[in-house]
Amino acid sequence: SDLGGTSKFLSGTIGASLGVRAAMSHALDTRRMVLGGSFALAIGIITLSPVLYVLVSSFNVAPEGAAFEFGLQAWTEIFTNAKTWSAIVYSFVLAVRVPIAVCLGFVIAWLLVRAQIPGHRWIELAFWFAFLLPGFPMMMGWILLLDENFGLLNAALIKLPFISGPVFSIYSAPGIVWVHLVLTTLPIMVILLTPVMRQMDAALEEAADMAGASVGMTLRRITLPLLLPAMATAFLLSLIRSLEAFEVERVLGAPANINVYSTRIFEYVSLEPPQFAQAMALSSLFLAVLLVLAIVYQVYLERSGARPTLAGRGVRLQARQASWWTYAASGVLFTYLALSLLLPLAVLVIGSFNKLFGFFFLDDAWTVAHWAAVLGDARFVRAGIASG
């Protein structure tokens, strides 16, 4: 009887304990759901409210300050305006720099991590330095080098007997692609892909080397497939950044009458009176394009499945033996960095002492008045404080 009572007591106690634990677990799950739902709602309001405002405003044909009036005039205008279509086409044409940067970034990351070419640490640091430099001043350096009228490279080449005019034009689609490529797109690719490749398991590549596979075969069948998800992510992010670019296209594209969607939106809101509905319609169109890109990327990830890209043995115990091609690759990269990074930076600094911007060979061409004016301007100090 005592054992039976004890058993019933223990069973009741355990049951009550389990019931309390289940109730606490249910309450905790409910709390998590409420907090998670609240957080998702807050993020949704913050992110979707501007998008919905832009979309709704694209159908507003009422004058500024008047009540909302529905209409399709703005959408009709952007789909029938040849200048707007040209801007849309140029946005995607200039994005060609992204696949170029992906391919070059993959090769450079492999040279830095797997081949460990001579000076690889300095080369990687230089790409970080290129990424951290402000883009607008460096673009001014390229203008001093490649302007059709006073660019130093054009001025030097035109002195050759077989050249009769400027060779390069910075105010062109190739000029815009080049400036983006050397200042942001390629450095970003190298910065993103180098640490990923460093974390990849090198055992498969070493096994391929021991089996007699060539470097090219190892890259095609092992390294590239393992790195493909990271490359796809870098490609998508760079493509979105490319479609959003503004300042380089605005400065270098205006003389050649080249517009992209961001500069076309700027033109719409800069008109007198501003055409806000057309600007909102064009913005909505590109938001839809970015949404499609995101969906395609998610479908690709789901269909590709999990890929073994990372492992714990990413670093080789021994670097590849240096040979003529590793020294040649190192020389090519150092030369590229000198021409794409140091040359425009040096020309920019020297050009800041010109009395007349870009004219280096005038009599009495040098002055420090520009530096004195900038450093003595209180607005410059306030701008520096605000930027910091």
Coordinates of C-alpha atoms in Angstrom, one line a residue:
S1 CA 0.0 0.0 0.0
D2 CA 2.9 2.4 0.9
L3 CA 4.7 1.5 -2.3
G4 CA 1.5 2.1 -4.3
G5 CA 1.0 5.4 -2.7
T6 CA 4.6 6.4 -3.2
S7 CA 4.3 5.4 -6.8
K8 CA 1.2 7.4 -7.3
F9 CA 2.8 10.4 -5.6
L10 CA 5.9 10.2 -7.7
S11 CA 3.8 9.8 -10.9
G12 CA 1.7 12.8 -9.9
T13 CA 4.8 14.9 -9.1
I14 CA 6.5 13.9 -12.4
G15 CA 3.4 14.6 -14.3
A16 CA 2.9 18.0 -12.7
S17 CA 6.6 18.8 -13.3
L18 CA 6.2 17.8 -17.0
G19 CA 3.0 19.8 -17.2
V20 CA 4.7 22.9 -15.8
R21 CA 7.7 22.4 -18.1
A22 CA 5.4 22.0 -21.1
A23 CA 3.5 25.1 -20.1
M24 CA 6.8 27.1 -19.7
S25 CA 8.0 25.8 -23.0
H26 CA 4.7 26.8 -24.7
A27 CA 4.9 30.2 -23.1
L28 CA 8.5 30.6 -24.2
D29 CA 7.6 29.6 -27.8
T30 CA 4.7 32.0 -27.7
R31 CA 7.0 34.8 -26.5
R32 CA 9.5 34.0 -29.2
M33 CA 6.8 34.0 -31.9
V34 CA 5.5 37.4 -30.6
L35 CA 8.9 38.9 -30.5
G36 CA 9.9 37.4 -33.9
G37 CA 6.6 38.6 -35.4
S38 CA 7.0 42.1 -34.0
F39 CA 10.6 42.3 -35.2
A40 CA 9.6 41.1 -38.7
L41 CA 6.7 43.6 -38.7
A42 CA 9.0 46.5 -37.7
I43 CA 11.6 45.5 -40.4
G44 CA 8.8 45.2 -43.0
I45 CA 7.4 48.6 -42.1
I46 CA 10.8 50.2 -42.3
T47 CA 11.8 48.6 -45.6
L48 CA 8.5 48.3 -47.4
S49 CA 7.0 51.7 -46.6
P50 CA 9.4 53.7 -48.8
V51 CA 9.0 51.1 -51.6
L52 CA 5.2 51.4 -51.4
Y53 CA 5.4 55.2 -51.3
V54 CA 7.5 55.2 -54.5
L55 CA 5.2 52.8 -56.2
V56 CA 2.0 54.7 -55.3
S57 CA 3.6 58.0 -56.2
S58 CA 4.4 56.7 -59.7
F59 CA 0.7 56.7 -60.4
N60 CA 0.1 60.3 -59.1
V61 CA -0.5 62.7 -61.9
A62 CA -1.7 65.6 -59.8
P63 CA 0.5 68.8 -59.6
E64 CA 2.8 69.1 -56.6
G65 CA 0.9 70.0 -53.5
A66 CA -2.5 68.9 -54.9
A67 CA -4.5 65.9 -53.9
F68 CA -3.6 62.5 -55.2
E69 CA -4.9 61.8 -58.8
F70 CA -4.5 58.4 -60.3
G71 CA -3.0 58.1 -63.8
L72 CA -0.6 56.1 -66.0
Q73 CA 1.0 59.0 -67.7
A74 CA 4.4 58.6 -65.9
W75 CA 4.6 54.9 -66.8
T76 CA 3.6 55.6 -70.4
E77 CA 6.3 58.3 -70.6
I78 CA 9.2 56.1 -69.4
F79 CA 8.2 53.3 -71.7
T80 CA 7.9 55.5 -74.8
N81 CA 10.8 57.9 -74.1
A82 CA 13.8 57.0 -76.2
K83 CA 16.2 58.8 -73.8
T84 CA 14.9 56.7 -70.9
W85 CA 15.2 53.5 -72.8
S86 CA 18.8 54.5 -73.7
A87 CA 19.5 55.0 -70.0
I88 CA 18.1 51.5 -69.2
V89 CA 20.1 49.9 -71.9
Y90 CA 23.3 51.7 -70.8
S91 CA 22.7 50.6 -67.2
F92 CA 23.0 46.9 -68.3
V93 CA 25.7 47.5 -70.9
L94 CA 28.0 49.2 -68.3
A95 CA 27.4 46.3 -65.9
V96 CA 29.6 44.2 -68.2
R97 CA 32.4 45.2 -65.8
V98 CA 30.9 42.8 -63.2
P99 CA 31.5 39.4 -65.1
I100 CA 34.9 40.8 -66.1
A101 CA 35.8 41.5 -62.5
V102 CA 34.5 38.1 -61.3
C103 CA 36.8 36.3 -63.7
L104 CA 39.8 38.5 -63.0
G105 CA 39.1 38.4 -59.3
F106 CA 39.0 34.6 -59.3
V107 CA 42.4 34.4 -61.1
I108 CA 44.0 37.0 -58.8
A109 CA 42.6 35.3 -55.6
W110 CA 44.0 32.0 -56.8
L111 CA 47.4 33.5 -57.5
L112 CA 47.5 35.1 -54.1
V113 CA 46.2 32.2 -52.0
R114 CA 47.1 29.0 -53.9
A115 CA 50.1 29.9 -56.0
Q116 CA 51.3 32.5 -53.3
I117 CA 53.2 34.4 -56.0
P118 CA 56.1 36.6 -54.8
G119 CA 54.9 39.7 -53.0
H120 CA 51.4 38.3 -52.6
R121 CA 50.9 40.0 -49.2
W122 CA 51.7 43.4 -50.7
I123 CA 49.5 42.8 -53.7
E124 CA 46.5 41.9 -51.5
L125 CA 47.1 45.0 -49.3
A126 CA 47.2 47.2 -52.4
F127 CA 43.8 46.0 -53.4
W128 CA 42.5 46.8 -50.0
F129 CA 44.1 50.3 -50.4
A130 CA 42.4 50.7 -53.8
F131 CA 39.0 49.8 -52.3
L132 CA 39.4 52.3 -49.4
L133 CA 40.5 55.2 -51.6
P134 CA 37.6 57.7 -52.3
G135 CA 36.3 57.1 -55.8
F136 CA 35.5 60.7 -56.9
P137 CA 39.0 62.1 -56.4
M138 CA 40.6 59.1 -58.1
M139 CA 38.2 59.6 -61.0
M140 CA 39.6 63.1 -61.3
G141 CA 43.0 61.6 -61.5
W142 CA 41.9 59.5 -64.5
I143 CA 40.4 62.6 -66.1
L144 CA 43.9 64.3 -65.9
L145 CA 45.3 61.2 -67.6
L146 CA 42.8 60.4 -70.3
D147 CA 40.9 63.6 -71.1
E148 CA 40.8 64.1 -74.9
N149 CA 42.1 67.7 -74.7
F150 CA 44.6 67.8 -71.9
G151 CA 45.1 64.2 -70.7
L152 CA 48.7 63.4 -70.0
L153 CA 48.6 60.0 -71.7
N154 CA 46.9 61.4 -74.8
A155 CA 49.4 64.3 -74.9
A156 CA 52.3 61.9 -74.7
L157 CA 51.0 59.5 -77.4
I158 CA 50.0 62.2 -79.8
K159 CA 53.6 63.2 -80.2
L160 CA 54.4 59.9 -81.9
P161 CA 54.6 60.2 -85.7
F162 CA 51.9 57.6 -86.5
I163 CA 49.3 59.1 -84.1
S164 CA 47.3 62.1 -85.2
G165 CA 44.6 62.5 -82.5
P166 CA 43.7 61.5 -79.0
V167 CA 43.9 57.7 -78.4
F168 CA 41.8 57.4 -75.3
S169 CA 38.6 59.1 -74.2
I170 CA 37.6 59.0 -70.6
Y171 CA 34.2 60.4 -71.5
S172 CA 32.8 57.2 -73.0
A173 CA 31.3 53.8 -72.1
P174 CA 34.7 52.1 -72.0
G175 CA 36.1 54.9 -69.9
I176 CA 33.3 54.5 -67.4
V177 CA 33.8 50.7 -67.3
W178 CA 37.5 51.2 -66.8
V179 CA 37.2 53.6 -63.9
H180 CA 34.6 51.4 -62.1
L181 CA 36.7 48.3 -62.7
V182 CA 40.0 49.6 -61.3
L183 CA 38.5 51.7 -58.5
T184 CA 35.8 49.5 -57.0
T185 CA 34.6 46.4 -58.9
L186 CA 37.8 44.4 -59.2
P187 CA 39.2 45.3 -55.7
I188 CA 35.8 44.2 -54.2
M189 CA 36.0 40.9 -56.0
V190 CA 39.6 40.2 -54.8
I191 CA 38.6 41.2 -51.2
L192 CA 35.6 38.9 -51.2
L193 CA 37.1 35.9 -52.9
T194 CA 40.5 35.8 -51.3
P195 CA 39.4 34.9 -47.8
V196 CA 36.8 32.4 -49.1
M197 CA 39.6 30.6 -51.1
R198 CA 41.8 30.7 -48.0
Q199 CA 39.1 28.7 -46.1
M200 CA 38.6 26.1 -48.8
D201 CA 39.9 22.6 -48.2
A202 CA 43.1 22.3 -50.2
A203 CA 43.2 18.5 -49.9
L204 CA 41.3 17.9 -53.1
E205 CA 43.6 20.2 -55.1
E206 CA 46.7 18.6 -53.6
A207 CA 45.3 15.2 -54.5
A208 CA 44.7 16.3 -58.1
D209 CA 48.3 17.6 -58.2
M210 CA 49.6 14.3 -57.0
A211 CA 47.5 12.5 -59.6
G212 CA 49.2 14.4 -62.3
A213 CA 46.4 16.8 -63.2
S214 CA 47.4 20.1 -64.8
V215 CA 46.8 23.4 -63.1
G216 CA 44.1 24.3 -65.6
M217 CA 42.3 21.0 -65.0
T218 CA 42.4 21.4 -61.3
L219 CA 41.0 24.9 -61.6
R220 CA 38.1 23.8 -63.9
R221 CA 37.1 20.6 -62.1
I222 CA 37.8 21.3 -58.4
T223 CA 38.6 24.9 -57.5
L224 CA 36.0 26.7 -59.6
P225 CA 33.1 24.4 -58.7
L226 CA 33.9 24.7 -55.0
L227 CA 34.1 28.5 -55.2
L228 CA 31.1 28.9 -57.4
P229 CA 28.5 29.8 -54.7
A230 CA 30.8 32.5 -53.3
M231 CA 31.4 33.8 -56.8
A232 CA 27.6 33.9 -57.5
T233 CA 27.0 35.9 -54.3
A234 CA 29.8 38.4 -55.2
F235 CA 28.4 38.6 -58.7
L236 CA 24.9 39.5 -57.5
L237 CA 26.1 42.1 -55.0
S238 CA 28.4 43.7 -57.5
L239 CA 25.7 43.7 -60.2
I240 CA 23.3 45.5 -57.8
R241 CA 26.0 48.0 -56.9
S242 CA 26.7 48.5 -60.6
L243 CA 23.0 49.3 -61.3
E244 CA 22.9 51.8 -58.5
A245 CA 26.1 53.6 -59.5
F246 CA 25.7 57.4 -60.0
E247 CA 28.6 59.7 -59.6
V248 CA 31.0 58.3 -62.2
E249 CA 28.3 58.0 -64.7
R250 CA 27.1 61.5 -64.0
V251 CA 30.5 63.1 -64.5
L252 CA 32.0 61.0 -67.2
G253 CA 28.8 60.2 -69.1
A254 CA 27.4 63.7 -69.4
P255 CA 29.9 65.0 -72.0
A256 CA 29.2 61.9 -74.2
N257 CA 25.4 62.1 -73.6
I258 CA 25.5 58.7 -71.7
N259 CA 22.8 58.2 -69.1
V260 CA 22.0 55.3 -66.8
Y261 CA 18.8 54.9 -64.9
S262 CA 20.2 56.7 -61.7
T263 CA 21.3 59.7 -63.7
R264 CA 18.0 59.7 -65.6
I265 CA 16.1 59.8 -62.3
F266 CA 18.3 62.7 -61.3
E267 CA 17.4 64.5 -64.5
Y268 CA 13.7 63.9 -63.9
V269 CA 13.8 65.5 -60.5
S270 CA 16.1 68.3 -61.7
L271 CA 13.6 69.5 -64.3
E272 CA 11.6 72.7 -63.8
P273 CA 9.0 71.7 -62.7
P274 CA 10.3 68.4 -61.4
Q275 CA 8.7 65.2 -62.9
F276 CA 8.5 63.2 -59.7
A277 CA 6.0 60.7 -61.0
Q278 CA 8.3 59.7 -63.9
A279 CA 11.2 59.4 -61.5
M280 CA 9.2 57.2 -59.2
A281 CA 8.0 55.0 -62.1
L282 CA 11.6 54.5 -63.3
S283 CA 12.7 53.8 -59.7
S284 CA 9.8 51.2 -59.3
L285 CA 10.9 49.5 -62.5
F286 CA 14.4 49.0 -61.3
L287 CA 13.2 47.9 -57.8
A288 CA 11.3 45.2 -59.7
V289 CA 14.5 44.2 -61.6
L290 CA 16.4 43.9 -58.4
L291 CA 13.6 41.8 -56.9
V292 CA 13.8 39.5 -59.8
L293 CA 17.6 39.2 -59.4
A294 CA 17.1 38.3 -55.8
I295 CA 14.5 35.6 -56.6
V296 CA 16.7 34.1 -59.3
Y297 CA 19.6 34.0 -56.8
Q298 CA 17.5 32.2 -54.2
V299 CA 16.2 29.7 -56.7
Y300 CA 19.8 29.0 -57.8
L301 CA 20.8 28.4 -54.2
E302 CA 17.9 26.0 -53.6
R303 CA 18.6 24.0 -56.8
S304 CA 22.3 23.9 -56.4
G305 CA 22.0 22.5 -52.9
A306 CA 24.7 22.5 -50.3
R307 CA 28.3 22.7 -51.6
P308 CA 31.4 21.8 -49.6
T309 CA 33.1 25.2 -50.0
L310 CA 34.6 25.5 -46.5
A311 CA 36.7 23.2 -44.4
G312 CA 39.3 23.3 -41.6
R313 CA 42.3 22.7 -43.8
G314 CA 42.4 25.6 -46.1
V315 CA 46.0 26.5 -45.9
R316 CA 48.7 24.6 -47.7
L317 CA 51.6 23.4 -45.6
Q318 CA 54.0 24.4 -48.4
A319 CA 53.7 27.1 -51.0
R320 CA 54.0 26.2 -54.7
Q321 CA 57.6 26.3 -55.8
A322 CA 58.4 29.6 -57.4
S323 CA 58.9 29.4 -61.2
W324 CA 59.1 31.8 -64.1
W325 CA 55.3 32.1 -64.4
T326 CA 54.8 33.0 -60.7
Y327 CA 57.4 35.8 -61.1
A328 CA 55.7 36.9 -64.4
A329 CA 52.3 36.9 -62.7
S330 CA 53.7 38.9 -59.8
G331 CA 55.2 41.4 -62.2
V332 CA 52.0 41.8 -64.2
L333 CA 50.0 42.5 -61.0
F334 CA 52.5 45.0 -59.6
T335 CA 52.6 46.7 -63.0
Y336 CA 48.8 46.8 -63.1
L337 CA 48.6 48.3 -59.5
A338 CA 51.2 50.9 -60.3
L339 CA 49.3 52.0 -63.4
S340 CA 45.8 51.8 -62.0
L341 CA 46.4 53.0 -58.5
L342 CA 49.7 54.9 -58.0
L343 CA 49.7 56.7 -61.4
P344 CA 46.3 58.5 -61.1
L345 CA 46.9 59.2 -57.4
A346 CA 50.2 60.8 -58.2
V347 CA 48.8 62.8 -61.1
L348 CA 45.9 64.0 -58.9
V349 CA 48.2 65.3 -56.2
I350 CA 50.5 67.0 -58.7
G351 CA 47.4 68.4 -60.6
S352 CA 46.2 70.1 -57.4
F353 CA 49.1 72.5 -57.7
N354 CA 48.2 73.6 -61.2
K355 CA 47.0 77.1 -61.7
L356 CA 44.7 75.9 -64.4
F357 CA 43.3 72.4 -63.9
G358 CA 44.9 69.8 -66.2
F359 CA 47.5 72.1 -67.9
F360 CA 50.9 71.0 -66.6
F361 CA 53.1 72.6 -69.2
L362 CA 52.1 76.3 -69.1
D363 CA 54.6 78.9 -68.2
D364 CA 54.5 79.4 -64.4
A365 CA 51.9 76.6 -64.1
W366 CA 52.3 75.9 -60.4
T367 CA 50.7 77.4 -57.3
V368 CA 49.7 76.5 -53.7
A369 CA 46.8 78.9 -53.7
H370 CA 44.2 76.1 -54.1
W371 CA 45.5 74.3 -51.0
A372 CA 45.6 77.6 -49.0
A373 CA 42.0 78.3 -50.1
V374 CA 40.7 74.9 -49.1
L375 CA 42.6 74.6 -45.8
G376 CA 41.5 78.1 -44.9
D377 CA 37.8 77.6 -45.7
A378 CA 35.7 77.0 -42.6
R379 CA 33.2 75.0 -44.8
F380 CA 36.0 72.5 -45.5
V381 CA 36.5 72.0 -41.7
R382 CA 32.8 71.6 -41.1
A383 CA 32.5 69.1 -44.0
G384 CA 35.4 67.1 -42.6
I385 CA 33.8 67.0 -39.1
A386 CA 30.4 66.0 -40.6
S387 CA 32.0 63.3 -42.7
G388 CA 33.9 61.9 -39.6

